[in-house]
């Protein structure tokens, strides 16, 4: 068990709360976490600004962006902040986490409270959307109707000035804008991490999730006071509200009150998703159990799953998909059939079925890649010629549509199985200004997995000090420090006051060997995550906030000798 100090919280936010979980596991940040103290010490030692502020208060950068598919919706833009910006923001959040958690507890209706995770896959635990559906079913015993609504583009529309409003109170924060109030520092660092913009938080980092929950909880507190409601009357899952009234208020009145509470923090409701429903409405519950009932099982005498059993499972899965078109049934089913898929007979036929499933549901891209890699590890019989033809034909189409998240996963798959691709087929990528794609392509080229010349002219424009602060920072730093671009000097990195500490410690952000090396390890990790998720769900259901704190492993210990330098 880790010592529960501010420094260790910072370590977890840097190591397990940085890269978005929608990215392949090859993107890593353990080095950033390991050398956090020396990196921050070097940054803190820089000369103060003319106003006497720390130098890093003037460090402005952009995240590296990518778009990842969502089921039944448009792709969502995700961001990975500049590592310097992430460390600086994470330090303030780690130092003030206990107070932030206390303020988030002002919400009596949240189903997604902040729970720090010391040993899971993320720094903050992720709640289950099933809690929302269960709450709506439970409402039928005491209400005639309920209101559903969510915040329009929640993460992308959070006003950074609303962060200190949520922490210190709106009027107090407007009168007290100094750096002694940590909410103002969070506001500044959030803006600086997005090229100075005051609107939005990058989707992906756990820092954004924590800040967003604090803002939403402040909105809840105002709503609770206005409507005199509690946990039996309303719930919020991230930004998804379910409201009912113990006093007979109409649905229109509830929506009006929610809209006014959102407006206090410069947020708006999504009018297209706001609705009033009778509590007799059938909820999307039970389909998970229906899927699990059809999971194929190996027979005692045969370790592999017979093709007929898998075909039957896929057929039944399709029927449940039709019955619940608004739910990502297929992803849930294939996730729980990992072991059966990896150990299936007639893999070639199954590979075609998986590619077919991905084409109609792009959110399955990570599952497709995972299945191929684990199958290759366990049985070594993945038909590489099929994958090559599929990927070489798919990438140009994805590039023209700017579907960068899918491209990133496919390039990761190419790297891991050692496919050689034609540079001609990759040509559309050379015009895509995306740090993840650029880095993976030059890595492929350095490994001899590209046949032909790679045109880096657009990407190489970022190989400057300014490039280290741009959305191409990952390419500018990692492609050079890992030697993927021959003949390029790293002087622009070593001369940079903020990146030279990373370079001196050989901090790296790409490890192609990471992830999907063992089906046993993968399944064990998933079981552990499911156990933790179940514990969190049970604690929220019974409103056992002490139980949630148990997941957080007790009380905070102060760091001896640590001095706040922000």
Coordinates of C-alpha atoms in Angstrom, one line a residue, residues 10-566:
X10 CA 0.7 13.5 -7.5
X11 CA 2.5 10.3 -8.5
X12 CA -0.8 8.5 -9.3
X13 CA -2.2 11.5 -11.2
X14 CA 0.9 11.6 -13.3
X15 CA 1.3 7.8 -13.8
X16 CA -2.4 6.7 -14.1
X17 CA -4.3 9.9 -14.7
X18 CA -2.6 11.4 -17.7
X19 CA -3.1 9.6 -21.0
X20 CA -6.8 9.1 -21.9
X21 CA -7.9 5.4 -21.4
X22 CA -9.2 5.6 -25.0
X23 CA -5.5 5.4 -26.2
X24 CA -3.6 2.2 -26.7
X25 CA -1.5 1.1 -23.7
X26 CA 1.8 2.0 -25.5
X27 CA 1.4 5.6 -24.3
X28 CA 2.9 5.7 -20.8
X29 CA 3.8 8.3 -18.2
X30 CA 5.6 6.3 -15.4
X31 CA 8.8 8.2 -16.0
X32 CA 7.0 11.5 -15.6
X33 CA 5.6 10.3 -12.3
X34 CA 8.9 8.8 -11.1
X35 CA 10.9 12.1 -11.7
X36 CA 8.1 14.5 -10.7
X37 CA 10.0 15.9 -7.7
X38 CA 13.2 16.8 -9.6
X39 CA 11.3 18.1 -12.7
X40 CA 9.1 20.4 -10.6
X41 CA 12.1 21.5 -8.5
X42 CA 13.8 22.6 -11.7
X43 CA 10.7 24.5 -12.8
X44 CA 10.3 26.1 -9.4
X45 CA 13.9 27.3 -9.5
X46 CA 13.3 29.4 -12.6
X47 CA 13.4 33.2 -12.1
X48 CA 10.2 34.9 -11.0
X49 CA 8.2 37.0 -13.4
X50 CA 8.3 40.8 -13.3
X51 CA 5.1 40.6 -11.1
X52 CA 6.9 38.3 -8.7
X53 CA 4.9 35.3 -9.7
X54 CA 6.4 31.8 -10.3
X55 CA 7.7 31.6 -13.9
X56 CA 5.4 28.6 -14.7
X57 CA 2.4 30.9 -14.3
X58 CA 3.3 32.1 -17.8
X59 CA 3.8 28.6 -19.3
X60 CA 1.2 28.4 -22.0
X61 CA 0.7 25.2 -24.1
X62 CA -1.8 23.2 -26.1
X63 CA -2.9 19.6 -25.6
X64 CA -2.3 16.9 -28.2
X65 CA -5.7 16.1 -29.6
X66 CA -7.4 13.0 -31.1
X67 CA -11.0 11.9 -31.9
X68 CA -12.3 8.7 -30.6
X69 CA -15.6 7.0 -31.7
X70 CA -18.7 6.9 -29.6
X71 CA -21.6 4.5 -30.0
X72 CA -24.4 6.1 -32.0
X73 CA -22.8 9.6 -31.7
X74 CA -20.2 11.7 -33.3
X75 CA -16.6 11.1 -32.4
X76 CA -15.5 12.9 -29.2
X77 CA -12.4 15.1 -29.1
X78 CA -9.9 13.9 -26.4
X79 CA -6.9 15.8 -25.2
X80 CA -3.5 15.0 -23.6
X81 CA -2.1 18.1 -22.0
X82 CA 1.5 19.1 -22.3
X83 CA 3.4 17.1 -19.6
X84 CA 4.6 20.2 -17.9
X85 CA 1.1 21.6 -17.7
X86 CA -0.2 18.3 -16.4
X87 CA 2.4 18.1 -13.7
X88 CA 1.7 21.6 -12.5
X89 CA -2.1 21.2 -12.4
X90 CA -1.8 17.7 -10.8
X91 CA 0.4 19.2 -8.0
X92 CA -2.3 21.7 -7.1
X93 CA -5.0 19.1 -7.2
X94 CA -3.0 16.6 -5.2
X95 CA -2.1 19.2 -2.5
X96 CA -5.7 20.2 -2.1
X97 CA -7.5 16.9 -2.9
X98 CA -8.9 16.4 0.6
X99 CA -10.6 19.8 0.5
X100 CA -11.8 19.2 -3.1
X101 CA -13.3 15.9 -2.0
X102 CA -15.0 17.6 0.9
X103 CA -16.5 20.3 -1.3
X104 CA -17.7 17.6 -3.8
X105 CA -19.6 16.0 -0.9
X106 CA -21.9 19.0 -0.9
X107 CA -23.7 17.1 -3.6
X108 CA -26.2 14.6 -2.1
X109 CA -27.3 13.4 -5.5
X110 CA -24.1 12.5 -7.3
X111 CA -23.5 8.9 -8.6
X112 CA -20.0 9.8 -9.7
X113 CA -18.2 11.1 -6.6
X114 CA -14.4 11.5 -6.6
X115 CA -12.8 8.4 -5.2
X116 CA -9.0 8.3 -5.4
X117 CA -7.7 4.9 -6.5
X118 CA -4.3 3.9 -5.3
X119 CA -3.9 0.6 -7.2
X120 CA -6.3 0.4 -10.1
X121 CA -5.8 1.3 -13.8
X122 CA -6.8 5.0 -13.2
X123 CA -6.0 7.6 -10.5
X124 CA -9.7 8.2 -9.9
X125 CA -12.3 5.4 -9.9
X126 CA -15.0 5.4 -12.6
X127 CA -18.6 4.9 -11.5
X128 CA -21.1 2.8 -13.3
X129 CA -23.9 4.1 -15.5
X130 CA -26.1 1.3 -14.2
X131 CA -26.6 3.3 -11.0
X132 CA -28.5 5.9 -13.1
X133 CA -30.8 3.3 -14.6
X134 CA -31.3 1.6 -11.2
X135 CA -32.3 4.9 -9.7
X136 CA -34.9 5.6 -12.4
X137 CA -36.5 2.2 -11.7
X138 CA -36.5 2.8 -8.0
X139 CA -38.3 6.1 -8.5
X140 CA -41.4 4.3 -9.8
X141 CA -42.3 3.4 -6.2
X142 CA -42.7 7.0 -5.1
X143 CA -43.1 9.3 -8.1
X144 CA -45.4 9.6 -11.1
X145 CA -42.9 11.2 -13.4
X146 CA -39.3 12.3 -13.6
X147 CA -37.2 14.7 -15.7
X148 CA -34.0 13.7 -17.6
X149 CA -31.5 16.3 -18.8
X150 CA -27.8 16.7 -19.3
X151 CA -25.3 19.5 -19.7
X152 CA -24.5 20.5 -23.3
X153 CA -20.9 19.4 -24.2
X154 CA -20.1 19.2 -20.5
X155 CA -16.3 19.0 -20.4
X156 CA -15.8 21.1 -23.4
X157 CA -18.1 23.9 -22.1
X158 CA -16.8 24.2 -18.5
X159 CA -15.8 27.9 -17.9
X160 CA -12.5 27.8 -16.1
X161 CA -13.4 30.9 -14.0
X162 CA -16.3 28.7 -12.7
X163 CA -13.7 26.5 -10.9
X164 CA -12.9 29.0 -8.2
X165 CA -16.6 29.9 -8.0
X166 CA -17.3 26.2 -7.2
X167 CA -14.6 26.0 -4.6
X168 CA -14.7 29.3 -2.8
X169 CA -18.2 30.6 -3.7
X170 CA -18.9 32.8 -6.7
X171 CA -19.1 36.2 -5.0
X172 CA -16.0 35.5 -2.8
X173 CA -14.0 34.3 -5.9
X174 CA -14.9 37.4 -7.8
X175 CA -13.7 39.6 -5.0
X176 CA -10.6 37.6 -4.2
X177 CA -8.6 36.8 -7.3
X178 CA -5.2 36.3 -5.7
X179 CA -3.0 33.2 -5.9
X180 CA -3.4 32.5 -2.2
X181 CA -6.7 30.9 -3.1
X182 CA -5.9 27.7 -4.8
X183 CA -9.1 27.7 -7.0
X184 CA -7.6 30.7 -8.8
X185 CA -4.4 28.8 -9.4
X186 CA -6.4 25.9 -10.9
X187 CA -8.3 28.3 -13.1
X188 CA -5.0 29.8 -14.4
X189 CA -3.3 26.4 -15.0
X190 CA -6.4 25.1 -16.8
X191 CA -6.3 28.1 -19.1
X192 CA -2.6 27.9 -19.7
X193 CA -2.9 24.2 -20.6
X194 CA -5.3 25.2 -23.4
X195 CA -3.5 28.0 -25.1
X196 CA -5.1 30.6 -22.8
X197 CA -8.7 29.7 -23.5
X198 CA -11.2 30.0 -20.7
X199 CA -13.7 27.5 -22.2
X200 CA -13.5 23.7 -21.7
X201 CA -11.4 21.0 -20.1
X202 CA -9.6 18.3 -22.1
X203 CA -11.5 15.0 -22.1
X204 CA -9.3 12.2 -20.9
X205 CA -7.1 13.2 -18.0
X206 CA -8.3 12.4 -14.5
X207 CA -7.5 16.0 -13.5
X208 CA -10.4 17.1 -15.8
X209 CA -12.7 14.5 -14.2
X210 CA -12.0 15.7 -10.7
X211 CA -12.4 19.4 -11.6
X212 CA -15.6 18.7 -13.5
X213 CA -17.1 16.8 -10.6
X214 CA -16.4 19.7 -8.2
X215 CA -18.1 22.1 -10.6
X216 CA -21.1 19.8 -11.0
X217 CA -21.3 19.2 -7.3
X218 CA -21.5 23.0 -6.7
X219 CA -24.3 23.1 -9.2
X220 CA -26.0 20.2 -7.3
X221 CA -25.8 22.1 -4.1
X222 CA -27.6 25.1 -5.5
X223 CA -30.2 22.9 -7.0
X224 CA -30.7 21.0 -3.8
X225 CA -31.3 24.2 -1.9
X226 CA -33.6 25.6 -4.5
X227 CA -35.9 22.5 -4.9
X228 CA -35.4 21.1 -1.4
X229 CA -34.5 17.7 -2.8
X230 CA -32.1 14.9 -1.7
X231 CA -30.8 11.5 -2.8
X232 CA -34.3 9.9 -2.9
X233 CA -35.6 12.6 -5.3
X234 CA -32.7 13.1 -7.8
X235 CA -29.4 11.8 -9.1
X236 CA -26.6 12.9 -11.3
X237 CA -24.2 10.6 -13.2
X238 CA -21.4 12.8 -14.4
X239 CA -23.6 15.4 -16.1
X240 CA -26.7 13.3 -16.7
X241 CA -29.5 14.4 -14.4
X242 CA -32.6 12.6 -13.2
X243 CA -35.0 14.8 -11.2
X244 CA -38.3 14.3 -9.4
X245 CA -40.2 16.4 -6.9
X246 CA -41.4 15.4 -3.4
X247 CA -43.5 18.5 -3.4
X248 CA -45.5 18.0 -6.6
X249 CA -43.5 20.4 -8.8
X250 CA -44.1 19.9 -12.5
X251 CA -41.5 18.6 -14.9
X252 CA -41.3 22.0 -16.5
X253 CA -40.6 23.6 -13.1
X254 CA -37.8 21.1 -12.4
X255 CA -36.2 21.8 -15.8
X256 CA -36.4 25.5 -15.2
X257 CA -34.7 25.2 -11.8
X258 CA -31.9 23.0 -13.3
X259 CA -31.4 25.4 -16.1
X260 CA -31.0 28.3 -13.7
X261 CA -28.5 26.3 -11.5
X262 CA -26.5 25.5 -14.6
X263 CA -26.5 29.2 -15.7
X264 CA -24.9 30.2 -12.4
X265 CA -21.8 28.4 -13.6
X266 CA -22.1 29.5 -17.2
X267 CA -23.4 26.0 -18.3
X268 CA -26.3 25.2 -20.6
X269 CA -28.6 22.2 -20.8
X270 CA -28.9 20.1 -23.9
X271 CA -32.4 20.9 -24.9
X272 CA -32.6 18.0 -27.3
X273 CA -32.0 15.5 -24.5
X274 CA -34.2 17.2 -21.9
X275 CA -37.5 15.3 -21.4
X276 CA -40.3 14.4 -19.0
X277 CA -41.0 10.7 -18.6
X278 CA -43.6 8.7 -16.6
X279 CA -42.1 6.4 -14.1
X280 CA -43.8 3.5 -15.9
X281 CA -41.2 3.9 -18.7
X282 CA -39.3 0.7 -19.3
X283 CA -35.6 1.1 -18.4
X284 CA -32.6 -0.4 -20.1
X285 CA -32.0 -3.0 -17.4
X286 CA -31.5 -6.7 -17.6
X287 CA -29.9 -6.9 -21.0
X288 CA -26.4 -7.4 -19.5
X289 CA -27.6 -10.5 -17.8
X290 CA -29.2 -11.7 -21.0
X291 CA -25.8 -11.3 -22.8
X292 CA -23.9 -13.1 -20.1
X293 CA -26.3 -16.0 -20.2
X294 CA -25.2 -16.7 -23.8
X295 CA -21.4 -16.5 -23.2
X296 CA -19.8 -19.6 -24.9
X297 CA -18.1 -21.9 -22.4
X298 CA -15.3 -24.4 -23.2
X299 CA -16.2 -28.1 -22.7
X300 CA -14.2 -30.0 -20.1
X301 CA -12.2 -32.0 -22.7
X302 CA -11.5 -29.1 -25.1
X303 CA -9.7 -25.9 -24.3
X304 CA -10.7 -24.1 -27.5
X305 CA -14.2 -22.7 -28.0
X306 CA -16.0 -24.4 -30.9
X307 CA -17.0 -22.3 -33.9
X308 CA -20.6 -23.2 -33.5
X309 CA -20.8 -22.0 -29.9
X310 CA -19.3 -18.6 -30.9
X311 CA -21.6 -18.3 -33.9
X312 CA -24.6 -18.9 -31.6
X313 CA -23.3 -16.3 -29.1
X314 CA -22.8 -13.7 -31.9
X315 CA -26.3 -14.4 -33.2
X316 CA -27.9 -14.0 -29.8
X317 CA -25.8 -10.9 -29.2
X318 CA -27.2 -9.5 -32.4
X319 CA -30.8 -10.1 -31.3
X320 CA -30.2 -8.3 -28.0
X321 CA -28.6 -5.4 -30.0
X322 CA -31.8 -5.1 -32.0
X323 CA -33.9 -5.1 -28.8
X324 CA -31.8 -2.3 -27.3
X325 CA -30.6 -0.1 -30.2
X326 CA -29.6 2.8 -27.9
X327 CA -27.2 0.7 -25.8
X328 CA -23.7 -0.5 -26.8
X329 CA -24.7 -4.1 -26.4
X330 CA -22.1 -5.5 -28.8
X331 CA -19.2 -3.9 -27.0
X332 CA -20.4 -5.2 -23.6
X333 CA -20.8 -8.7 -25.1
X334 CA -17.5 -8.9 -26.8
X335 CA -15.7 -7.5 -23.8
X336 CA -17.0 -10.3 -21.7
X337 CA -16.2 -12.9 -24.4
X338 CA -12.5 -12.1 -24.5
X339 CA -11.3 -15.5 -23.4
X340 CA -13.7 -17.3 -25.7
X341 CA -12.6 -15.1 -28.7
X342 CA -8.9 -15.6 -28.0
X343 CA -9.3 -19.4 -27.7
X344 CA -11.8 -19.9 -30.5
X345 CA -11.5 -22.5 -33.3
X346 CA -11.5 -21.3 -36.9
X347 CA -10.0 -17.9 -36.0
X348 CA -10.0 -16.8 -39.6
X349 CA -13.8 -16.9 -39.7
X350 CA -14.0 -15.1 -36.3
X351 CA -11.6 -12.4 -37.5
X352 CA -13.8 -11.6 -40.4
X353 CA -16.8 -11.3 -38.0
X354 CA -14.8 -9.0 -35.7
X355 CA -13.8 -6.7 -38.6
X356 CA -17.4 -6.7 -39.7
X357 CA -18.6 -5.7 -36.2
X358 CA -16.0 -2.9 -36.0
X359 CA -17.2 -1.5 -39.3
X360 CA -20.8 -1.0 -38.1
X361 CA -19.6 0.0 -34.6
X362 CA -16.3 1.9 -34.6
X363 CA -16.2 2.0 -30.8
X364 CA -15.1 -1.6 -31.0
X365 CA -11.7 -0.6 -32.5
X366 CA -9.8 -1.2 -29.2
X367 CA -11.4 -4.6 -28.8
X368 CA -10.5 -5.6 -32.3
X369 CA -6.9 -4.7 -31.7
X370 CA -6.8 -6.4 -28.3
X371 CA -8.3 -9.6 -29.7
X372 CA -5.8 -9.8 -32.5
X373 CA -2.8 -9.2 -30.2
X374 CA -3.9 -11.7 -27.5
X375 CA -4.7 -14.3 -30.1
X376 CA -1.2 -13.8 -31.6
X377 CA 0.4 -14.1 -28.2
X378 CA -1.5 -17.3 -27.3
X379 CA -1.8 -19.1 -30.6
X380 CA 0.4 -17.2 -33.1
X381 CA -2.1 -17.9 -35.9
X382 CA -3.5 -14.5 -36.8
X383 CA -3.7 -14.2 -40.6
X384 CA -1.4 -11.2 -41.1
X385 CA -2.2 -10.9 -44.8
X386 CA -5.9 -10.3 -43.9
X387 CA -5.0 -7.6 -41.4
X388 CA -2.6 -5.9 -43.8
X389 CA -5.2 -5.7 -46.6
X390 CA -7.8 -4.4 -44.2
X391 CA -5.6 -1.8 -42.6
X392 CA -4.0 -0.5 -45.9
X393 CA -7.5 0.0 -47.3
X394 CA -9.0 1.4 -44.1
X395 CA -6.4 4.1 -43.2
X396 CA -6.9 6.4 -46.2
X397 CA -10.6 6.4 -45.5
X398 CA -10.2 7.2 -41.8
X399 CA -7.6 9.9 -42.6
X400 CA -10.0 11.7 -45.0
X401 CA -12.6 11.7 -42.2
X402 CA -10.2 12.8 -39.5
X403 CA -11.0 9.7 -37.4
X404 CA -7.7 9.9 -35.7
X405 CA -8.4 7.6 -32.7
X406 CA -9.1 4.6 -35.0
X407 CA -5.9 5.3 -37.0
X408 CA -3.8 5.4 -33.8
X409 CA -5.1 1.9 -32.7
X410 CA -4.5 0.4 -36.2
X411 CA -0.9 1.8 -36.3
X412 CA -0.3 0.3 -32.8
X413 CA -1.6 -3.1 -34.1
X414 CA 0.7 -2.8 -37.2
X415 CA 3.7 -2.2 -35.0
X416 CA 3.0 -5.0 -32.6
X417 CA 2.4 -7.7 -35.2
X418 CA 5.2 -6.4 -37.5
X419 CA 3.3 -5.7 -40.6
X420 CA 5.1 -3.8 -43.5
X421 CA 2.9 -1.1 -45.0
X422 CA 3.3 0.8 -48.2
X423 CA 4.2 4.4 -47.8
X424 CA 1.8 5.1 -50.7
X425 CA -1.1 3.8 -48.6
X426 CA 0.0 6.0 -45.7
X427 CA 0.3 9.2 -47.8
X428 CA -3.0 10.7 -46.6
X429 CA -1.6 10.6 -43.0
X430 CA 1.3 12.8 -44.0
X431 CA -1.2 15.7 -44.3
X432 CA -2.7 15.0 -40.8
X433 CA -1.3 17.2 -38.1
X434 CA -1.6 14.8 -35.2
X435 CA 1.1 14.1 -32.8
X436 CA 0.1 10.5 -32.0
X437 CA -0.2 9.5 -35.7
X438 CA 3.1 11.3 -36.6
X439 CA 5.0 9.6 -33.8
X440 CA 3.7 6.1 -34.6
X441 CA 4.4 6.5 -38.3
X442 CA 8.1 7.6 -37.8
X443 CA 8.4 4.8 -35.2
X444 CA 7.2 2.3 -37.9
X445 CA 9.6 3.8 -40.4
X446 CA 12.5 3.5 -37.9
X447 CA 11.7 -0.2 -37.4
X448 CA 11.7 -0.8 -41.2
X449 CA 7.9 -1.4 -41.3
X450 CA 7.2 1.2 -44.0
X451 CA 8.1 0.5 -47.6
X452 CA 8.9 3.8 -49.3
X453 CA 9.6 7.3 -48.2
X454 CA 7.7 9.0 -45.3
X455 CA 7.0 12.7 -45.9
X456 CA 7.6 14.4 -42.5
X457 CA 7.7 18.0 -43.8
X458 CA 4.5 19.0 -42.1
X459 CA 5.3 17.3 -38.8
X460 CA 8.9 18.5 -38.7
X461 CA 7.8 22.1 -38.5
X462 CA 7.1 21.4 -34.8
X463 CA 10.8 20.5 -34.1
X464 CA 11.3 23.8 -32.3
X465 CA 10.9 25.3 -28.9
X466 CA 7.5 26.6 -29.9
X467 CA 6.6 23.1 -31.1
X468 CA 7.2 21.8 -27.6
X469 CA 4.3 23.9 -26.5
X470 CA 2.0 23.2 -29.5
X471 CA -0.4 20.3 -30.1
X472 CA 2.5 18.5 -31.7
X473 CA 4.6 18.4 -28.4
X474 CA 4.5 14.6 -28.2
X475 CA 6.0 14.2 -31.7
X476 CA 8.5 17.0 -31.2
X477 CA 9.8 15.5 -27.9
X478 CA 9.4 11.8 -28.3
X479 CA 10.3 11.3 -31.9
X480 CA 13.6 13.1 -31.3
X481 CA 14.5 11.7 -27.9
X482 CA 13.8 8.1 -29.0
X483 CA 15.9 8.6 -32.2
X484 CA 13.1 7.9 -34.7
X485 CA 14.2 10.8 -36.9
X486 CA 17.8 10.4 -37.9
X487 CA 20.1 13.4 -38.0
X488 CA 17.8 15.7 -35.9
X489 CA 19.6 17.4 -33.0
X490 CA 17.8 17.6 -29.7
X491 CA 19.2 21.0 -28.9
X492 CA 15.8 22.7 -29.0
X493 CA 14.8 20.3 -26.2
X494 CA 17.9 20.7 -24.0
X495 CA 17.8 24.4 -24.3
X496 CA 14.2 24.6 -23.2
X497 CA 13.8 25.5 -19.5
X498 CA 10.8 23.3 -19.1
X499 CA 11.6 20.3 -21.2
X500 CA 15.3 20.0 -20.4
X501 CA 14.5 18.5 -16.9
X502 CA 12.5 15.8 -18.7
X503 CA 15.3 15.2 -21.2
X504 CA 18.0 14.9 -18.5
X505 CA 15.9 12.2 -16.8
X506 CA 15.3 10.4 -20.1
X507 CA 11.5 10.6 -19.6
X508 CA 9.7 8.7 -22.3
X509 CA 6.0 8.5 -23.3
X510 CA 6.0 5.6 -25.8
X511 CA 6.6 2.0 -25.1
X512 CA 5.4 -0.2 -27.9
X513 CA 5.9 -3.4 -25.8
X514 CA 3.3 -2.3 -23.3
X515 CA -0.1 -4.1 -23.0
X516 CA -1.7 -7.3 -24.2
X517 CA 1.2 -9.6 -23.6
X518 CA -0.8 -12.2 -21.7
X519 CA -4.4 -13.2 -21.7
X520 CA -4.1 -14.3 -18.0
X521 CA -2.7 -10.9 -16.9
X522 CA -5.4 -9.1 -19.0
X523 CA -8.2 -11.0 -17.5
X524 CA -6.8 -10.7 -13.9
X525 CA -6.6 -7.0 -14.3
X526 CA -10.2 -6.8 -15.6
X527 CA -11.5 -8.9 -12.7
X528 CA -9.8 -6.6 -10.2
X529 CA -11.3 -3.6 -11.9
X530 CA -14.8 -5.2 -11.8
X531 CA -14.4 -6.0 -8.1
X532 CA -13.4 -2.4 -7.3
X533 CA -16.3 -1.1 -9.5
X534 CA -18.7 -3.3 -7.6
X535 CA -17.5 -2.1 -4.2
X536 CA -17.9 1.5 -5.3
X537 CA -21.4 0.8 -6.7
X538 CA -22.5 -0.8 -3.5
X539 CA -21.1 2.0 -1.4
X540 CA -23.0 4.6 -3.5
X541 CA -26.2 2.7 -3.4
X542 CA -26.4 2.7 0.4
X543 CA -24.9 6.2 0.6
X544 CA -22.0 4.9 2.5
X545 CA -19.5 7.6 2.1
X546 CA -17.3 6.1 4.7
X547 CA -17.2 3.0 2.5
X548 CA -16.0 5.2 -0.4
X549 CA -13.3 6.5 1.9
X550 CA -12.3 3.0 2.6
X551 CA -11.6 2.6 -1.1
X552 CA -9.5 5.7 -0.7
X553 CA -7.5 3.9 2.0
X554 CA -8.1 6.0 5.1
X555 CA -7.0 9.5 6.1
X556 CA -4.5 11.8 4.5
X557 CA -1.0 12.0 5.9
X558 CA 0.8 15.2 5.6
X559 CA 4.2 15.2 3.7
X560 CA 7.0 15.9 6.1
X561 CA 9.3 18.6 4.7
X562 CA 7.2 19.3 1.6
X563 CA 6.6 23.0 0.9
X564 CA 3.9 24.2 -1.4
X565 CA 5.6 26.1 -4.2
X566 CA 2.8 27.0 -6.5

